[in-house]
Short mmCIF file of C-alpha atoms and ligand atoms in Angstrom, two decimals:
data_model
loop_
_atom_site.label_atom_id
_atom_site.label_comp_id
_atom_site.label_asym_id
_atom_site.label_seq_id
_atom_site.Cartn_x
_atom_site.Cartn_y
_atom_site.Cartn_z
CA UNK A 154 0.00 0.00 0.00
CA UNK A 155 2.72 2.37 1.08
CA UNK A 156 4.68 1.54 -2.06
CA UNK A 157 1.74 2.35 -4.32
CA UNK A 158 1.14 5.68 -2.56
CA UNK A 159 4.82 6.44 -3.01
CA UNK A 160 4.71 5.63 -6.71
CA UNK A 161 1.58 7.77 -7.18
CA UNK A 162 3.36 10.62 -5.42
CA UNK A 163 6.38 10.14 -7.65
CA UNK A 164 4.09 10.14 -10.70
CA UNK A 165 2.61 13.48 -9.65
CA UNK A 166 6.02 14.96 -8.98
CA UNK A 167 7.22 13.90 -12.42
CA UNK A 168 4.27 15.65 -14.06
CA UNK A 169 4.80 18.79 -11.99
CA UNK A 170 8.59 18.74 -12.12
CA UNK A 171 9.84 16.64 -15.04
CA UNK A 172 13.33 15.26 -14.41
CA UNK A 173 16.02 17.25 -16.15
CA UNK A 174 19.76 16.80 -16.60
CA UNK A 175 21.59 18.69 -13.81
CA UNK A 176 24.17 19.94 -16.32
CA UNK A 177 22.35 20.90 -19.55
CA UNK A 178 18.72 21.05 -18.37
CA UNK A 179 17.36 18.74 -21.09
CA UNK A 180 14.65 16.36 -19.91
CA UNK A 181 15.66 12.87 -18.92
CA UNK A 182 14.09 9.54 -19.81
CA UNK A 183 12.74 7.23 -17.08
CA UNK A 184 15.95 5.22 -16.82
CA UNK A 185 18.23 8.22 -16.41
CA UNK A 186 18.61 9.69 -12.96
CA UNK A 187 20.49 13.00 -13.01
CA UNK A 188 22.84 13.34 -15.97
CA UNK A 189 21.81 12.83 -19.61
CA UNK A 190 23.79 10.40 -21.83
CA UNK A 191 25.02 13.25 -24.02
CA UNK A 192 26.62 15.05 -21.07
CA UNK A 193 28.12 11.80 -19.75
CA UNK A 194 29.63 11.16 -23.19
CA UNK A 195 30.71 14.56 -24.45
CA UNK A 196 30.79 17.16 -21.70
CA UNK A 197 34.07 16.26 -19.99
CA UNK A 198 37.61 15.53 -21.03
CA UNK A 199 38.49 11.82 -20.91
CA UNK A 200 41.45 11.35 -18.55
CA UNK A 201 42.80 8.12 -19.94
CA UNK A 202 41.98 7.97 -23.68
CA UNK A 203 44.87 5.58 -24.44
CA UNK A 204 43.70 3.16 -21.73
CA UNK A 205 47.06 3.16 -19.99
CA UNK A 206 47.88 1.39 -16.76
CA UNK A 207 48.49 4.73 -15.03
CA UNK A 208 46.26 7.58 -16.18
CA UNK A 209 48.15 10.27 -14.22
CA UNK A 210 51.91 10.85 -14.21
CA UNK A 211 52.25 9.52 -10.67
CA UNK A 212 54.65 6.71 -9.87
CA UNK A 213 52.60 3.86 -8.41
CA UNK A 214 53.68 1.85 -5.37
CA UNK A 215 54.49 -1.76 -6.22
CA UNK A 216 51.24 -3.34 -5.06
CA UNK A 217 49.04 -1.15 -7.24
CA UNK A 218 48.35 -2.63 -10.67
CA UNK A 219 46.11 0.07 -12.14
CA UNK A 220 45.26 3.73 -11.57
CA UNK A 221 42.36 4.77 -13.74
CA UNK A 222 40.45 8.07 -13.79
CA UNK A 223 37.38 8.81 -15.89
CA UNK A 224 37.69 12.58 -16.51
CA UNK A 225 40.25 15.35 -16.09
CA UNK A 226 39.36 17.79 -13.33
CA UNK A 227 38.29 21.15 -14.80
CA UNK A 228 38.98 23.93 -12.33
CA UNK A 229 35.99 26.30 -12.38
CA UNK A 230 34.10 24.03 -14.78
CA UNK A 231 31.07 21.74 -14.79
CA UNK A 232 32.86 18.77 -13.30
CA UNK A 233 34.10 20.76 -10.32
CA UNK A 234 30.50 21.96 -9.77
CA UNK A 235 29.15 18.43 -9.97
CA UNK A 236 31.71 17.00 -7.59
CA UNK A 237 31.05 19.86 -5.21
CA UNK A 238 27.29 19.20 -5.31
CA UNK A 239 27.95 15.54 -4.68
CA UNK A 240 30.13 16.34 -1.69
CA UNK A 241 28.20 19.13 -0.03
CA UNK A 242 24.64 19.27 -1.39
CA UNK A 243 23.47 15.71 -1.00
CA UNK A 244 23.30 15.02 -4.72
CA UNK A 245 24.21 11.38 -4.11
CA UNK A 246 22.39 10.25 -7.28
CA UNK A 247 24.89 12.24 -9.33
CA UNK A 248 27.59 10.14 -7.69
CA UNK A 249 25.85 6.95 -8.73
CA UNK A 250 25.48 8.17 -12.35
CA UNK A 251 29.17 9.12 -12.48
CA UNK A 252 30.08 5.78 -10.90
CA UNK A 253 28.16 3.91 -13.61
CA UNK A 254 30.17 5.80 -16.25
CA UNK A 255 33.41 5.12 -14.36
CA UNK A 256 32.62 1.38 -14.28
CA UNK A 257 32.02 1.29 -18.05
CA UNK A 258 35.30 3.07 -18.76
CA UNK A 259 37.17 0.81 -16.31
CA UNK A 260 35.97 -2.28 -18.18
CA UNK A 261 37.51 -0.93 -21.39
CA UNK A 262 40.98 -0.61 -19.81
CA UNK A 263 43.06 -3.71 -20.74
CA UNK A 264 44.85 -3.60 -17.37
CA UNK A 265 41.56 -4.06 -15.57
CA UNK A 266 40.87 -7.68 -14.82
CA UNK A 267 37.89 -8.74 -12.85
CA UNK A 268 37.76 -12.08 -11.11
CA UNK A 269 35.35 -13.42 -8.50
CA UNK A 270 37.63 -12.40 -5.68
CA UNK A 271 37.32 -8.68 -6.30
CA UNK A 272 35.84 -6.06 -3.99
CA UNK A 273 35.04 -2.35 -4.36
CA UNK A 274 36.44 -0.32 -1.48
CA UNK A 275 35.27 3.33 -1.34
CA UNK A 276 37.65 5.57 0.65
CA UNK A 277 35.97 5.77 4.07
CA UNK A 278 35.10 9.05 5.80
CA UNK A 279 35.82 9.66 9.45
CA UNK A 280 32.58 9.15 11.49
CA UNK A 281 32.64 12.82 12.53
CA UNK A 282 32.70 14.01 8.92
CA UNK A 283 30.13 11.39 7.97
CA UNK A 284 27.78 12.67 10.66
CA UNK A 285 28.13 16.23 9.40
CA UNK A 286 27.63 15.31 5.75
CA UNK A 287 25.18 12.47 6.21
CA UNK A 288 26.77 10.21 3.62
CA UNK A 289 30.07 9.24 2.01
CA UNK A 290 30.37 10.54 -1.56
CA UNK A 291 32.91 7.83 -2.48
CA UNK A 292 30.34 5.20 -1.52
CA UNK A 293 27.75 6.75 -3.87
CA UNK A 294 30.28 6.52 -6.71
CA UNK A 295 31.10 2.92 -5.75
CA UNK A 296 27.37 2.03 -5.90
CA UNK A 297 27.40 3.17 -9.54
CA UNK A 298 30.56 1.15 -10.29
CA UNK A 299 28.85 -1.88 -8.73
CA UNK A 300 25.85 -1.32 -11.03
CA UNK A 301 27.90 -1.26 -14.23
CA UNK A 302 30.53 -3.91 -13.38
CA UNK A 303 28.69 -6.31 -11.07
CA UNK A 304 31.65 -6.21 -8.65
CA UNK A 305 30.43 -6.30 -5.02
CA UNK A 306 30.92 -3.41 -2.62
CA UNK A 307 32.52 -4.03 0.80
CA UNK A 308 30.37 -3.14 3.81
CA UNK A 309 30.58 0.23 5.57
CA UNK A 310 32.37 -1.25 8.57
CA UNK A 311 34.91 -3.49 6.79
CA UNK A 312 37.44 -0.68 6.70
CA UNK A 313 37.00 2.56 8.62
CA UNK A 314 38.78 5.87 9.03
CA UNK A 315 40.20 6.28 12.51
CA UNK A 316 42.01 9.56 11.95
CA UNK A 317 40.02 12.71 11.24
CA UNK A 318 42.39 14.38 8.81
CA UNK A 319 42.48 18.04 7.97
CA UNK A 320 41.64 18.98 4.40
CA UNK A 321 44.61 18.15 2.15
CA UNK A 322 44.20 21.11 -0.20
CA UNK A 323 47.38 23.15 -0.43
CA UNK A 324 49.51 20.56 1.33
CA UNK A 325 52.80 19.36 -0.12
CA UNK A 326 53.07 15.66 -0.95
CA UNK A 327 55.16 15.04 2.16
CA UNK A 328 52.66 16.87 4.37
CA UNK A 329 49.77 14.94 2.79
CA UNK A 330 51.48 11.63 3.52
CA UNK A 331 52.14 12.60 7.12
CA UNK A 332 48.54 13.82 7.48
CA UNK A 333 47.02 10.58 6.20
CA UNK A 334 49.49 8.12 7.79
CA UNK A 335 47.72 5.34 9.77
CA UNK A 336 44.34 6.89 8.97
CA UNK A 337 42.53 3.63 8.14
CA UNK A 338 41.78 0.45 10.03
CA UNK A 339 40.48 -2.93 8.82
CA UNK A 340 37.93 -4.64 11.04
CA UNK A 341 38.50 -8.21 9.94
CA UNK A 342 41.43 -9.21 7.71
CA UNK A 343 39.50 -12.19 6.29
CA UNK A 344 37.33 -9.78 4.27
CA UNK A 345 40.33 -8.69 2.19
CA UNK A 346 42.60 -11.73 2.31
CA UNK A 347 43.76 -12.76 -1.19
CA UNK A 348 41.31 -10.34 -2.76
CA UNK A 349 41.79 -7.80 -5.48
CA UNK A 350 40.56 -4.47 -4.11
CA UNK A 351 39.41 -1.54 -6.22
CA UNK A 352 39.81 1.66 -4.22
CA UNK A 353 37.11 4.16 -5.26
CA UNK A 354 37.24 7.92 -4.71
CA UNK A 355 35.97 11.14 -6.29
CA UNK A 356 39.30 12.80 -7.20
CA UNK A 357 42.85 11.48 -7.60
CA UNK A 358 45.39 14.22 -6.84
CA UNK A 359 48.73 13.08 -5.45
CA UNK A 360 47.42 9.64 -4.56
CA UNK A 361 48.41 10.00 -0.88
CA UNK A 362 44.97 8.96 0.43
CA UNK A 363 44.44 6.09 -2.03
CA UNK A 364 47.99 4.82 -1.48
CA UNK A 365 47.57 4.83 2.30
CA UNK A 366 44.30 2.89 2.03
CA UNK A 367 45.98 0.50 -0.44
CA UNK A 368 48.77 -0.14 2.06
CA UNK A 369 46.25 -0.84 4.84
CA UNK A 370 44.38 -3.30 2.61
CA UNK A 371 47.60 -4.97 1.57
CA UNK A 372 48.63 -5.41 5.20
CA UNK A 373 45.23 -7.08 5.72
CA UNK A 374 46.16 -9.60 3.01
CA UNK A 375 44.83 -8.09 -0.24
CA UNK A 376 46.99 -9.29 -3.11
CA UNK A 377 46.28 -6.65 -5.75
CA UNK A 378 45.00 -3.10 -5.62
CA UNK A 379 43.50 -0.92 -8.35
CA UNK A 380 42.48 2.73 -7.98
CA UNK A 381 39.47 4.13 -9.83
CA UNK A 382 38.29 7.74 -9.53
CA UNK A 383 35.78 9.96 -11.32
CA UNK A 384 38.33 12.74 -11.77
CA UNK A 385 42.03 13.34 -11.69
CA UNK A 386 43.56 16.71 -10.91
ZN1 ZN B 196 22.81 16.87 -20.08
#
């Protein structure tokens, strides 16, 4: 009963406020949530058009077999706006849409190999930040990657953030590493033992956060780590 009332309400809302793309304002079809296919395909600059193993110019630590970003960060542009809305204005559905696109592009990278023993690991937020924001934007993106790749997502408590770090913006690489050192903790090593883990985040900058999480997962027994992000700065 409740479900039917909800769907009637949704029907009314769609008549009153038809769903439109958050970027270009064109109306969306039923299956599209927030961003239209044209914007997903053509609006942003592809970060890794040659499908390389490392899409940035960062040197990867030994245990990381792939670093893949979907789009190049555009300071002052649409992508920055979108990522900001995802982070601070509860537009979690945008995160899922971007995650779906990230998953599709990941599958096209020849260095991406998916076996049964693979898990998606969104970079966890410290509980204090999570309480303030209400959600973890990396988890919304990971939900989209799960949708388009079928790879399962680890649970919210499998790996947590125990250090409430200051914002990394403006920090040197050394300062970032020091800031993020020992920031994560794995609840039960069995979850990650002999698994391939795909670390998911919104933006890849110096890699300090993703590398620290990768190290934590590797210490818990993960055998391979990949990093997948919506943007790279
Ligand atoms: Zn659009």
